[in-house]
Amino acid sequence: MIKLIIPRRIKNKTYDKSFAYLLWEKLGITGNMQIIPHENTIEIRLDAEQNLTPSMVRRKLPPSLAEASIIEETT
C-alpha cells in the first residue's frame, strides 16, 4: 500500500478529493483508495492489486506537487 500526503494548496493551485480520483485514473490501477482530508493536507492511501511503488506515483504527479508531497510504502 502507498500512502501519499499532499498539501491542499501549492502556490496558486488547490488540491482536493477530485484530484485523488484523477490520480487514480492516471495511474491506471485497480484496487482500493481511501481519502482522508486533514486541515492543510489530504492523505490518500492507494491499495493497488498491481505492484505499485512510491517512484511510480511520484512520476505521475506534477513536479511541484511531487516535491512537496510525502510518498511512502506502508503495510
Tab-separated table of C-alpha atoms in Angstrom, residues 3-7 58 65-66 68-72:
chain	number	residue	atom	x	y	z
A	3	LYS	CA	0.432	6.457	1.486
A	4	LEU	CA	0.506	9.830	-0.231
A	5	ILE	CA	0.215	13.055	1.767
A	6	ILE	CA	-0.254	16.137	-0.375
A	7	PRO	CA	-0.670	19.771	0.661
A	58	ARG	CA	5.867	10.406	-7.919
A	65	LEU	CA	3.395	18.574	-6.086
A	66	ALA	CA	5.859	15.683	-6.248
A	68	ALA	CA	6.015	18.963	-1.707
A	69	SER	CA	4.361	15.564	-1.091
A	70	ILE	CA	5.248	12.711	1.195
A	71	ILE	CA	5.020	9.345	-0.546
A	72	GLU	CA	5.799	6.189	1.367
